[in-house]
Amino acid sequence: MPTAWRARSKATPRRKKSPAWCIRCNACALIIPMPIELDPPVSTGQPRATLRITLGERAPGVRERVLFTERLALLLETGVPLHAALQSLLQQTDHPQLRLMIGTISDDILAGERFSAALAKHPLFPVTYVNLVAASEAGGFMGEVLAQLVEMDENEERLRATLVSALSYPLFLMAFSGAVVLFILVSVFPKFSALFASIHDQLPWTTRVLLAVSNTLTQHGALVAAAVALLGGGGWLLARRPDVREKLDSLKLRAPLLKDIFAKIYMTRLLRVMGISLERGVTILATLEACRAVVTNADVQRFILDLETDVTEGKGIASGFNNSPFVPVAVRQMIATGEATGTLGRVMGRIADSYDRELTRQLARLSKLAEPVMLLVMGVMVGTIVSSLILPIFKLSSAAR
């Protein structure tokens, strides 16, 4: 989008012959540098966004996309034209980057571009979003599609919140127990090392191991911290390698306790996007291409590529689901029935909703099960450390008597 650089001054007016980037002081005629602001050009005579360069400003995310889509759907349902609705949203939006984005989309539409093409220029709107909007432009049901996109984003956010809620308390217990153990090893055990030196050979093996760890942490703490940081950074870099990521993706779908959860997460996303897209007239190949951007697991992406191959060869989409190892038999049968009866989009949407509810219940059960397990592990760790201190003290007191 073209932009114009302008300098502003409230203290002294700008002369007509002055350059656009400076003003001249009336007293000494010296050029005074002015702060620069980036203003998008106004092409419609209506208020436009102003991009002010600020550090640490958060980029628009899912929350802003949901708000934008929800308000736009409401305006379109009340009969407001698209360009006027975008100008109204421009006045209602406080987020600077989102204001600039809406202004850019509004200018593109005024220049004759389709709404979906204008959205595709911005990474805030994924491929699925753009494809559905393009289908709604052709079919004339954009308001309904935008409402479904809001519901899809809200379902994704609800699933993410459920995962965070299920994992937060067990992770907190792990971090707390680790902090307690580290405090005892660094602060408590060194005070007893000299006391236990006289009976070192008679100490329990747990006490000897913990004393050795305590001495290492107190005497070489900087080296231990550097080693942990290097291991963490090396593990992070290793996990970014494509071959390692593929192995981790395969492990997610094969691990005994995790495979069912991850399979439901991926299938929920896949089937929800496919259901909405197919119901709204998006072609199967375009839908599958968008799904590859929604699901990042390498095994699932290969599964989607196999589905594309089956559709291209005329086999239908049900045959690909029948050959997948992580698709339940009931789902295969429902997909085959939906394809045969022409209700594939509706069937996929129902399966996604069912998976979503089942996944929420399963995560809640696992969270409740993880709490007592973590408390038990924490109790065993702290009990082992305390017993490793108390038993040698009893032995010393018995020897003194």
XYZ file of C-alpha atoms in Angstrom:
401
model
C 0.000 0.000 0.000
C 1.499 3.427 -0.846
C 2.396 5.592 2.127
C 3.413 9.199 2.626
C 5.984 10.436 5.110
C 5.008 13.685 6.759
C 6.405 15.770 9.552
C 4.122 17.532 11.971
C 4.682 20.385 14.377
C 2.249 21.915 16.790
C 4.627 24.740 17.743
C 5.319 26.331 14.341
C 3.302 26.142 11.145
C 4.903 24.635 8.085
C 5.560 26.960 5.187
C 4.344 26.076 1.740
C 7.867 25.930 0.253
C 9.410 23.897 3.074
C 10.383 20.305 2.386
C 7.957 17.585 3.508
C 10.414 16.272 6.080
C 11.386 19.500 7.931
C 10.334 23.002 8.998
C 12.337 26.213 9.147
C 12.675 28.121 12.356
C 11.671 31.787 11.893
C 14.456 32.978 14.173
C 17.589 31.321 12.744
C 16.387 29.536 9.583
C 17.988 26.279 10.776
C 16.432 23.008 9.728
C 14.926 21.346 12.784
C 14.449 17.548 12.535
C 10.941 16.445 13.426
C 9.571 13.061 14.634
C 8.298 10.981 11.734
C 4.916 9.248 11.593
C 3.711 6.837 8.941
C 0.221 7.697 7.692
C -1.553 5.570 5.090
C -2.964 7.753 2.350
C -6.636 8.597 2.542
C -8.340 7.489 -0.630
C -11.976 7.570 0.427
C -12.263 10.770 2.421
C -13.078 8.740 5.539
C -10.929 8.219 8.659
C -7.994 5.887 8.079
C -5.521 4.117 10.338
C -2.275 5.717 11.429
C 0.661 3.388 12.020
C 2.829 4.704 14.830
C 6.135 2.916 15.232
C 6.246 1.610 18.808
C 8.435 -1.008 20.381
C 6.914 -4.099 21.968
C 3.517 -3.760 20.283
C 1.667 -7.081 20.116
C 0.738 -8.277 16.637
C -2.931 -9.137 15.977
C -3.786 -12.707 16.930
C -6.728 -15.079 17.107
C -8.565 -12.841 19.581
C -8.455 -9.880 17.181
C -9.448 -12.083 14.238
C -12.486 -13.387 16.110
C -13.540 -9.862 17.054
C -13.072 -8.619 13.489
C -15.007 -11.533 11.993
C -17.840 -11.344 14.520
C -18.411 -7.620 14.052
C -18.149 -7.853 10.279
C -20.696 -10.691 10.191
C -23.101 -8.637 12.297
C -22.766 -5.596 10.036
C -23.268 -7.645 6.878
C -26.343 -9.376 8.320
C -27.922 -5.961 8.974
C -27.532 -5.033 5.304
C -24.446 -2.799 5.475
C -22.300 -3.010 2.287
C -18.887 -4.611 2.675
C -16.799 -1.462 2.165
C -18.966 0.571 4.526
C -18.779 -2.233 7.097
C -14.970 -2.194 6.919
C -14.917 1.578 7.368
C -17.161 1.188 10.412
C -14.830 -1.455 11.850
C -11.918 0.892 11.215
C -13.484 3.459 13.536
C -14.272 0.845 16.209
C -10.799 -0.747 16.323
C -8.176 0.430 18.803
C -5.358 -1.962 17.836
C -2.941 0.080 15.622
C -1.758 -2.798 13.430
C -5.276 -4.144 13.011
C -6.477 -0.662 12.037
C -3.784 -0.473 9.376
C -4.737 -3.948 8.141
C -8.431 -3.108 7.887
C -7.580 0.116 6.085
C -5.441 -1.778 3.592
C -8.216 -4.318 2.941
C -10.715 -1.490 2.499
C -8.474 0.244 -0.053
C -7.933 -3.027 -1.951
C -11.695 -3.576 -2.207
C -12.184 -0.005 -3.382
C -9.543 -0.664 -6.052
C -11.603 -3.575 -7.384
C -10.065 -6.597 -5.642
C -12.159 -9.394 -4.201
C -12.463 -9.540 -0.427
C -10.827 -12.975 -0.257
C -7.862 -11.774 -2.329
C -7.422 -8.783 -0.016
C -7.513 -11.058 3.038
C -4.952 -13.447 1.535
C -2.278 -10.720 1.699
C -2.271 -10.778 5.508
C -0.923 -13.706 7.598
C -3.622 -13.142 10.232
C -6.101 -14.939 7.940
C -5.162 -18.598 7.274
C -5.778 -20.473 4.023
C -8.965 -22.052 5.355
C -10.390 -18.646 6.231
C -9.586 -17.238 2.780
C -11.010 -20.267 0.927
C -14.285 -20.123 2.840
C -14.649 -16.391 2.235
C -13.966 -16.963 -1.484
C -16.673 -19.631 -1.602
C -19.113 -17.349 0.201
C -18.427 -14.549 -2.293
C -19.434 -16.859 -5.123
C -22.495 -18.201 -3.297
C -23.704 -14.995 -1.652
C -23.731 -16.263 1.944
C -20.759 -14.410 3.427
C -22.527 -13.532 6.688
C -23.240 -17.184 7.468
C -19.678 -18.242 6.642
C -18.207 -15.516 8.840
C -20.398 -16.693 11.725
C -19.109 -20.254 11.216
C -15.517 -18.989 11.128
C -16.089 -17.292 14.481
C -17.439 -20.542 15.889
C -14.456 -22.487 14.491
C -11.931 -20.095 16.054
C -13.783 -20.179 19.374
C -13.765 -23.987 19.352
C -10.007 -23.971 18.716
C -9.467 -21.529 21.570
C -11.669 -23.631 23.848
C -9.652 -26.749 22.993
C -6.376 -24.904 23.624
C -7.686 -23.617 26.966
C -8.717 -27.151 27.934
C -5.220 -28.453 27.168
C -3.584 -25.658 29.173
C -5.938 -26.215 32.095
C -5.275 -29.965 32.100
C -1.490 -29.537 32.056
C -1.001 -26.458 34.240
C -1.487 -28.023 37.690
C 0.698 -31.128 37.096
C 3.431 -28.903 35.635
C 3.175 -26.592 38.639
C 3.585 -29.540 41.002
C 6.632 -30.741 39.057
C 8.229 -27.297 39.168
C 7.448 -26.870 42.877
C 8.840 -30.269 43.833
C 11.972 -29.604 41.790
C 12.443 -26.258 43.535
C 12.047 -27.906 46.959
C 14.600 -30.599 46.130
C 17.060 -28.038 44.773
C 16.690 -25.862 47.889
C 17.366 -28.822 50.210
C 20.393 -29.949 48.207
C 21.931 -26.469 48.024
C 21.021 -25.057 51.454
C 20.434 -27.960 53.868
C 22.762 -30.809 52.861
C 26.025 -28.783 52.920
C 25.465 -28.094 56.659
C 25.494 -31.835 57.386
C 28.395 -32.871 55.132
C 31.049 -32.245 57.824
C 28.873 -33.976 60.437
C 28.522 -37.100 58.261
C 32.205 -37.253 57.294
C 33.118 -39.465 60.270
C 30.584 -42.181 59.323
C 30.731 -41.781 55.535
C 31.119 -45.523 54.892
C 28.115 -46.311 57.115
C 25.755 -43.829 55.437
C 22.784 -45.120 53.402
C 23.398 -45.130 49.664
C 20.721 -42.467 49.157
C 22.540 -40.134 51.564
C 25.860 -40.674 49.794
C 24.330 -39.989 46.399
C 22.577 -36.847 47.615
C 25.759 -35.621 49.319
C 27.676 -36.048 46.075
C 24.993 -34.148 44.141
C 24.943 -31.425 46.810
C 28.731 -31.007 46.657
C 28.618 -30.781 42.884
C 25.907 -28.116 42.952
C 27.572 -26.006 45.629
C 31.121 -26.228 44.289
C 30.437 -26.221 40.540
C 27.038 -24.540 40.337
C 28.007 -22.277 37.416
C 29.259 -25.219 35.376
C 26.123 -27.232 36.131
C 23.906 -24.296 35.081
C 25.909 -23.842 31.867
C 25.681 -27.564 31.109
C 21.908 -27.556 31.663
C 21.547 -24.495 29.412
C 23.656 -26.127 26.696
C 21.673 -29.352 26.915
C 18.403 -27.441 26.747
C 19.526 -25.356 23.784
C 20.934 -28.407 22.023
C 17.709 -30.322 22.573
C 15.676 -27.400 21.229
C 17.849 -27.134 18.117
C 17.737 -30.899 17.645
C 13.948 -30.900 17.865
C 13.810 -28.335 15.037
C 15.516 -30.686 12.586
C 13.013 -32.112 10.056
C 13.998 -35.745 10.630
C 13.746 -35.413 14.416
C 10.420 -33.591 14.141
C 9.032 -36.409 12.018
C 10.078 -38.958 14.636
C 8.479 -36.882 17.390
C 5.295 -36.541 15.324
C 5.204 -40.309 14.857
C 5.777 -40.809 18.589
C 2.757 -38.635 19.392
C 0.528 -41.035 17.468
C 2.147 -44.203 18.838
C 2.839 -43.516 22.520
C 0.517 -45.639 24.721
C -1.076 -42.828 26.750
C -0.742 -39.963 24.282
C -1.740 -41.461 20.927
C -5.483 -41.368 21.581
C -5.393 -37.740 22.759
C -3.246 -36.470 19.883
C -5.255 -38.435 17.316
C -8.465 -36.806 18.562
C -6.873 -33.345 18.560
C -5.707 -33.706 14.953
C -8.905 -35.337 13.734
C -11.032 -32.654 15.401
C -9.164 -29.877 13.579
C -9.119 -31.763 10.284
C -12.764 -32.781 10.254
C -14.039 -29.392 11.456
C -12.231 -27.539 8.673
C -13.283 -30.096 6.079
C -16.877 -30.108 7.258
C -17.330 -26.334 7.097
C -15.456 -26.054 3.791
C -17.371 -28.827 2.006
C -20.728 -27.592 3.281
C -19.982 -24.145 1.855
C -18.975 -25.307 -1.613
C -15.178 -25.317 -1.386
C -13.717 -28.021 -3.620
C -12.287 -31.128 -1.974
C -8.755 -30.517 -3.276
C -8.747 -26.900 -2.059
C -10.081 -28.085 1.293
C -7.378 -30.712 1.685
C -4.681 -28.210 0.722
C -5.936 -25.864 3.443
C -6.010 -28.712 5.964
C -2.286 -29.301 5.463
C -1.706 -25.825 6.898
C -4.068 -26.461 9.824
C -2.542 -29.762 11.040
C 1.253 -29.634 11.397
C 1.893 -33.290 12.301
C 4.010 -34.975 9.589
C 2.062 -38.268 9.712
C -1.280 -36.494 9.392
C 0.047 -34.364 6.533
C 1.101 -37.536 4.708
C -2.394 -38.869 5.333
C -3.856 -35.701 3.773
C -1.536 -36.045 0.761
C -2.767 -39.624 0.331
C -6.345 -38.316 0.432
C -5.496 -35.811 -2.298
C -4.031 -38.613 -4.416
C -7.149 -40.762 -3.935
C -9.434 -37.876 -4.877
C -7.342 -37.052 -7.959
C -7.444 -40.690 -9.066
C -11.218 -40.825 -8.557
C -11.214 -43.259 -5.641
C -13.111 -40.936 -3.329
C -12.191 -39.666 0.085
C -13.599 -42.604 2.081
C -10.949 -45.013 0.792
C -8.181 -42.853 2.253
C -9.867 -42.824 5.673
C -10.243 -46.614 5.519
C -6.481 -47.039 5.089
C -5.491 -44.764 7.978
C -4.320 -46.495 11.190
C -5.372 -43.685 13.546
C -8.960 -43.296 12.275
C -11.480 -45.363 14.299
C -13.693 -47.863 12.508
C -16.895 -45.976 13.404
C -15.508 -42.790 11.836
C -14.556 -44.685 8.654
C -18.094 -45.994 8.334
C -19.667 -42.579 8.889
C -17.339 -40.964 6.320
C -18.247 -43.647 3.770
C -21.959 -43.140 4.459
C -21.649 -39.355 4.180
C -19.814 -39.596 0.869
C -22.389 -42.033 -0.512
C -25.368 -39.867 0.529
C -23.848 -36.501 -0.398
C -23.798 -35.243 3.215
C -20.048 -35.510 3.776
C -19.613 -31.971 5.106
C -22.413 -32.302 7.643
C -21.173 -35.722 8.804
C -17.639 -34.432 9.293
C -18.909 -31.492 11.323
C -20.900 -33.822 13.593
C -17.870 -36.094 14.085
C -15.684 -33.077 14.939
C -18.190 -31.888 17.556
C -18.364 -35.382 19.054
C -14.564 -35.630 19.177
C -14.376 -32.214 20.809
C -16.747 -33.171 23.631
C -15.057 -36.550 24.147
C -11.606 -34.952 24.191
C -12.692 -32.415 26.807
C -13.977 -35.193 29.079
C -10.836 -37.278 28.545
C -8.499 -34.378 29.371
C -10.497 -33.618 32.508
C -10.154 -37.251 33.639
C -6.421 -37.273 32.959
C -5.974 -34.009 34.832
C -7.736 -35.406 37.885
C -5.652 -38.581 37.656
C -2.384 -36.662 37.275
C -2.890 -34.615 40.444
C -2.667 -37.497 42.979
C 0.126 -39.135 40.950
C 2.210 -35.962 41.049
C 1.489 -35.506 44.753
C 2.630 -39.099 45.357
C 5.840 -38.546 43.364
C 6.490 -35.309 45.211
C 5.934 -37.004 48.566
C 8.299 -39.850 47.666
C 11.026 -37.407 46.592
C 10.771 -35.232 49.697
C 10.433 -38.291 51.963
C 13.567 -39.852 50.483
C 15.545 -36.670 51.054
C 14.305 -36.231 54.629
C 14.990 -39.874 55.518
C 18.477 -39.549 54.029
C 19.107 -36.797 56.583
C 17.336 -38.229 59.628
C 18.675 -41.812 59.543
C 22.370 -40.787 59.729
C 21.548 -38.368 62.567
C 19.932 -41.231 64.551
C 23.002 -43.369 63.865
C 25.312 -40.606 65.156
C 23.219 -40.117 68.295
C 23.242 -43.887 68.988
C 27.040 -43.997 68.599
C 27.458 -41.036 70.970
C 25.510 -42.849 73.702
